mmCIF file of C-alpha atoms and ligand atoms in Angstrom:
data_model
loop_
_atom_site.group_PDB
_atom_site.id
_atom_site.type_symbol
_atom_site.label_atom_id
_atom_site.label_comp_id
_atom_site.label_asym_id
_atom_site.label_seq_id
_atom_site.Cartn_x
_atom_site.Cartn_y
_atom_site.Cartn_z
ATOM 1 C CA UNK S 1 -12.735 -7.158 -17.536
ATOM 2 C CA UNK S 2 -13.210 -6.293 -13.644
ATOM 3 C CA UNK S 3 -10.616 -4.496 -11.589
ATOM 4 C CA UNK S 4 -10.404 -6.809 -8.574
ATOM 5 C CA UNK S 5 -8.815 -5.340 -5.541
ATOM 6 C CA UNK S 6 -5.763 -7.706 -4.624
ATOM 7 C CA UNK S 7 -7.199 -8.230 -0.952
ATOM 8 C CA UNK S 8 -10.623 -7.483 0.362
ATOM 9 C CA UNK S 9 -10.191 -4.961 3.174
ATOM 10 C CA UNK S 10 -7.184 -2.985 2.752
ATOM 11 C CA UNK S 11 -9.061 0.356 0.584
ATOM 12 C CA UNK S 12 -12.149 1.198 -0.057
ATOM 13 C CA UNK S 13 -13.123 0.351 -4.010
ATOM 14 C CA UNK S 14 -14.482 0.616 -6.138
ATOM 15 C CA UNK S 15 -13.785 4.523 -5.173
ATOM 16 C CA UNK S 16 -12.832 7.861 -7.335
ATOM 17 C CA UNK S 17 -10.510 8.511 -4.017
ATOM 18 C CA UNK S 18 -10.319 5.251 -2.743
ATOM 19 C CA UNK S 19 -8.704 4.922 1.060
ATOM 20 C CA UNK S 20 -6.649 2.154 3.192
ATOM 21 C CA UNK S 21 -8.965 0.764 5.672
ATOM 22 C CA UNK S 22 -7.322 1.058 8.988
ATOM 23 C CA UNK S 23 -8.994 -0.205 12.474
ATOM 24 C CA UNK S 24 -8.831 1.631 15.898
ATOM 25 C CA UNK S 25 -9.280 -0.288 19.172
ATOM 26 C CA UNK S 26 -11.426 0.859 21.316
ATOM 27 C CA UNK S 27 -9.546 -0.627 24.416
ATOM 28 C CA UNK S 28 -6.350 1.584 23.934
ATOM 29 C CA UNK S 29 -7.056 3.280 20.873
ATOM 30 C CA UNK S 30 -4.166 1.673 18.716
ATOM 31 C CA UNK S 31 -4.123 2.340 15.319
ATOM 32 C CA UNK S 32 -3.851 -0.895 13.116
ATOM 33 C CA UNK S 33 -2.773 -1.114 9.393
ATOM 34 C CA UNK S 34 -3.869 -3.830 7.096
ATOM 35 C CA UNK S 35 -7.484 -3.849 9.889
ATOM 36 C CA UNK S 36 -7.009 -6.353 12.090
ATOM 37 C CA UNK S 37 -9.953 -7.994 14.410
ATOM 38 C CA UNK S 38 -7.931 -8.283 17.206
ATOM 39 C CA UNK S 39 -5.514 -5.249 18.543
ATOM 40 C CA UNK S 40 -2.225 -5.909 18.477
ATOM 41 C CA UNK S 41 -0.942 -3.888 20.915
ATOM 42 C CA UNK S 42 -3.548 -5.558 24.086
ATOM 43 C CA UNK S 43 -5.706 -8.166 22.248
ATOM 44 C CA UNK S 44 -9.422 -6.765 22.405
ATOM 45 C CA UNK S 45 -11.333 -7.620 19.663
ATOM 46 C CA UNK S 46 -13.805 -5.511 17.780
ATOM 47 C CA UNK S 47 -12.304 -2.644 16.696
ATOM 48 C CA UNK S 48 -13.970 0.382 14.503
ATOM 49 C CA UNK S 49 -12.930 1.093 11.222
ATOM 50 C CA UNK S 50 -11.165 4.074 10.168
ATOM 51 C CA UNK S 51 -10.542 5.446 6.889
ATOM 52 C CA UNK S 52 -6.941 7.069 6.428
ATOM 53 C CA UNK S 53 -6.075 10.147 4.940
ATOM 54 C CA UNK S 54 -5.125 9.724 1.361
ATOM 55 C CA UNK S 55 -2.139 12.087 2.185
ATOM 56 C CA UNK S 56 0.849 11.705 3.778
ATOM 57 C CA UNK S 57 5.042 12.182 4.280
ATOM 58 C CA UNK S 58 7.753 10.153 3.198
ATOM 59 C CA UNK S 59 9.452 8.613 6.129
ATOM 60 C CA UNK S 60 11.818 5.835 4.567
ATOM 61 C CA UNK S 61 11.989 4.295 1.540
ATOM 62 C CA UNK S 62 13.965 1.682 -0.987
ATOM 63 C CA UNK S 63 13.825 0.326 -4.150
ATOM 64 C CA UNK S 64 13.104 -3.470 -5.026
ATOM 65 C CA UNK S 65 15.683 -4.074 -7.411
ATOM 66 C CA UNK S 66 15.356 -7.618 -8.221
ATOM 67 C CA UNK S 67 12.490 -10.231 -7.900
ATOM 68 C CA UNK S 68 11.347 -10.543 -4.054
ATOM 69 C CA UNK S 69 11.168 -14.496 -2.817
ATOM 70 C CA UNK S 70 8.026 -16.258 -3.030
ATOM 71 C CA UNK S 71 5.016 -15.895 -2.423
ATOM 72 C CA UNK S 72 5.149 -12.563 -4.841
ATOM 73 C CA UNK S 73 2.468 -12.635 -7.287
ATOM 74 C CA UNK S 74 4.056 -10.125 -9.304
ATOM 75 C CA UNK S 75 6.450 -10.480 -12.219
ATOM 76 C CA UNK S 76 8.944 -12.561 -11.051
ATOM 77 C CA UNK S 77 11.167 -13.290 -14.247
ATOM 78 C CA UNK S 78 14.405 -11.533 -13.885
ATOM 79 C CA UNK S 79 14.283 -10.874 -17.828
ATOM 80 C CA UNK S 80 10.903 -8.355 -17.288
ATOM 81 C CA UNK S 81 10.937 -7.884 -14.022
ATOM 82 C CA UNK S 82 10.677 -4.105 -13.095
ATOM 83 C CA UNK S 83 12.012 -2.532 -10.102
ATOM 84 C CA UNK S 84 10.059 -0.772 -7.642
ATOM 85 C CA UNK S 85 9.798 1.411 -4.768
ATOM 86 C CA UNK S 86 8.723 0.657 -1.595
ATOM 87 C CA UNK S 87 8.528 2.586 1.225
ATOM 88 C CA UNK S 88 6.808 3.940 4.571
ATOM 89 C CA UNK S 89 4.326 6.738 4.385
ATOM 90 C CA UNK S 90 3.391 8.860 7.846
ATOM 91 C CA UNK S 91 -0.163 9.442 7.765
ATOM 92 C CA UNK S 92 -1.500 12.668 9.973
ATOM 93 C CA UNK S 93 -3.689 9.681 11.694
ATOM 94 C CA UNK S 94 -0.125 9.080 13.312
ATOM 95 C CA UNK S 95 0.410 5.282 11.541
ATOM 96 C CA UNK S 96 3.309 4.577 9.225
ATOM 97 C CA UNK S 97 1.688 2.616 5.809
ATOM 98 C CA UNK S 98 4.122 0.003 3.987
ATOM 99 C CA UNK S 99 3.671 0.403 0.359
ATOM 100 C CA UNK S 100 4.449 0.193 -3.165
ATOM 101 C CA UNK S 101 5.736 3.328 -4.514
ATOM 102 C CA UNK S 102 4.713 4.607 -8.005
ATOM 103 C CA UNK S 103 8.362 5.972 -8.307
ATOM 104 C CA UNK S 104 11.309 3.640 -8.434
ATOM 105 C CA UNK S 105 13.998 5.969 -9.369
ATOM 106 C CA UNK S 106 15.526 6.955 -6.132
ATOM 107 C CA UNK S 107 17.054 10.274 -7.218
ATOM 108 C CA UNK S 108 12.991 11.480 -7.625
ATOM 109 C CA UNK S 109 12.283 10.351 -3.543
ATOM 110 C CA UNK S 110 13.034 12.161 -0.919
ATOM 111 C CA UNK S 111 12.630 11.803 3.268
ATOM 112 C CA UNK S 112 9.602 13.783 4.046
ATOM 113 C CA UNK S 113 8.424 14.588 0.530
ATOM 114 C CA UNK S 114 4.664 14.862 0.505
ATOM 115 C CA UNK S 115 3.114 11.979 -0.525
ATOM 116 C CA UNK S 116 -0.468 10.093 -2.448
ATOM 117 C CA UNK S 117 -2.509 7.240 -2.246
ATOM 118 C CA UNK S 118 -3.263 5.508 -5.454
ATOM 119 C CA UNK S 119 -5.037 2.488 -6.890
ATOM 120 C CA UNK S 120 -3.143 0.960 -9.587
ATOM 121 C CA UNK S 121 -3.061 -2.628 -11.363
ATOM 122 C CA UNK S 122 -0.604 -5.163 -9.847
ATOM 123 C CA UNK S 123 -1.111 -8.116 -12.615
ATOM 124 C CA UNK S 124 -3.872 -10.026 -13.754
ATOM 125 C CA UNK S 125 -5.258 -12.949 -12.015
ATOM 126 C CA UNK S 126 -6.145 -16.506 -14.459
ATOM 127 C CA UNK S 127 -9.603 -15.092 -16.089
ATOM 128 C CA UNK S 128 -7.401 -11.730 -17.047
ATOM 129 C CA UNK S 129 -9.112 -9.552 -14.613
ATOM 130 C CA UNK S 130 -7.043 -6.993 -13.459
ATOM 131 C CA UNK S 131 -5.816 -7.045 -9.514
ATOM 132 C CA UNK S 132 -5.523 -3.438 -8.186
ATOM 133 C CA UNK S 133 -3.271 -2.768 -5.629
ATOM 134 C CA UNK S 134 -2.735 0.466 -3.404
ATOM 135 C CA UNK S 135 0.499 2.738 -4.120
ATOM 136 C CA UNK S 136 1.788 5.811 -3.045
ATOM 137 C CA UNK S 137 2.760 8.805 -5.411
ATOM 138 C CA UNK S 138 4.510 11.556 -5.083
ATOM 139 C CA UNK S 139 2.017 14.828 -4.205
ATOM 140 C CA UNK S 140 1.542 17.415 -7.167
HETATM 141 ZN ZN1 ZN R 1 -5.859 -2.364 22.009
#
């Protein structure tokens, strides 16, 4: 079965070390996080890519403790579900990433702890192919 990224777009992959895919105006050089076509910030379209470090520092984070309201395409039953952490991750490009984090027991996260991107399954879409989301871990 494939591993199918969840989105097209947001990291590179198939990838050993895959990356988010970030874009950069070239207007007023505002960083942008899923890539977006147009800037935010003033509007110009046609921004370059820019691959983000894989590395970065915990800047806020909670845990998901019960089922988050549709659309989630995750487990939703409250008799499996699994909590999870998400949380903000300050990349030395200067951008703050919203993620998933691998960790959901708060006592093991801390503010400013050094932090990973991962690639790890999500579910599995209606063939059983796995979808592959992006994560962040806590740095060895
Ligand atoms: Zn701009």
């Amino acid at each position: 079965m494939a591993k199918n990224p969840i989105q097209d777009g947001l990291f590179t992959w198939p990838a050993e070390h895959p990356q988010l895919i970030a874009s950069r105006c070239k207007g007023c050089q505002e960083l942008t996080f899923p890539a977006q076509d147009a800037c935010p910030a003033c509007a110009r379209r046609g921004g370059e890519e820019v691959l983000l470090s894989r590395e970065g520092v915990l800047w806020s984070f909670t845990i998901q403790r019960f089922p988050p309201p549709p659309p989630f395409e995750g487990d939703a039953d409250r008799e499996t579900y699994v909590p999870f952490g998400v949380g903000y991750v300050e990349l030395p490009e200067g951008i703050r990433v919203e993620g998933r984090l691998t960790e959901n027991d708060p006592e093991k996260l801390v503010i400013g702890m050094g932090m990973e991107l991962v690639v790890e399954k999500f579910t599995e879409d209606a063939e059983g192919n796995d979808l592959m989301t992006f994560a962040f871990r806590p740095a060895a």
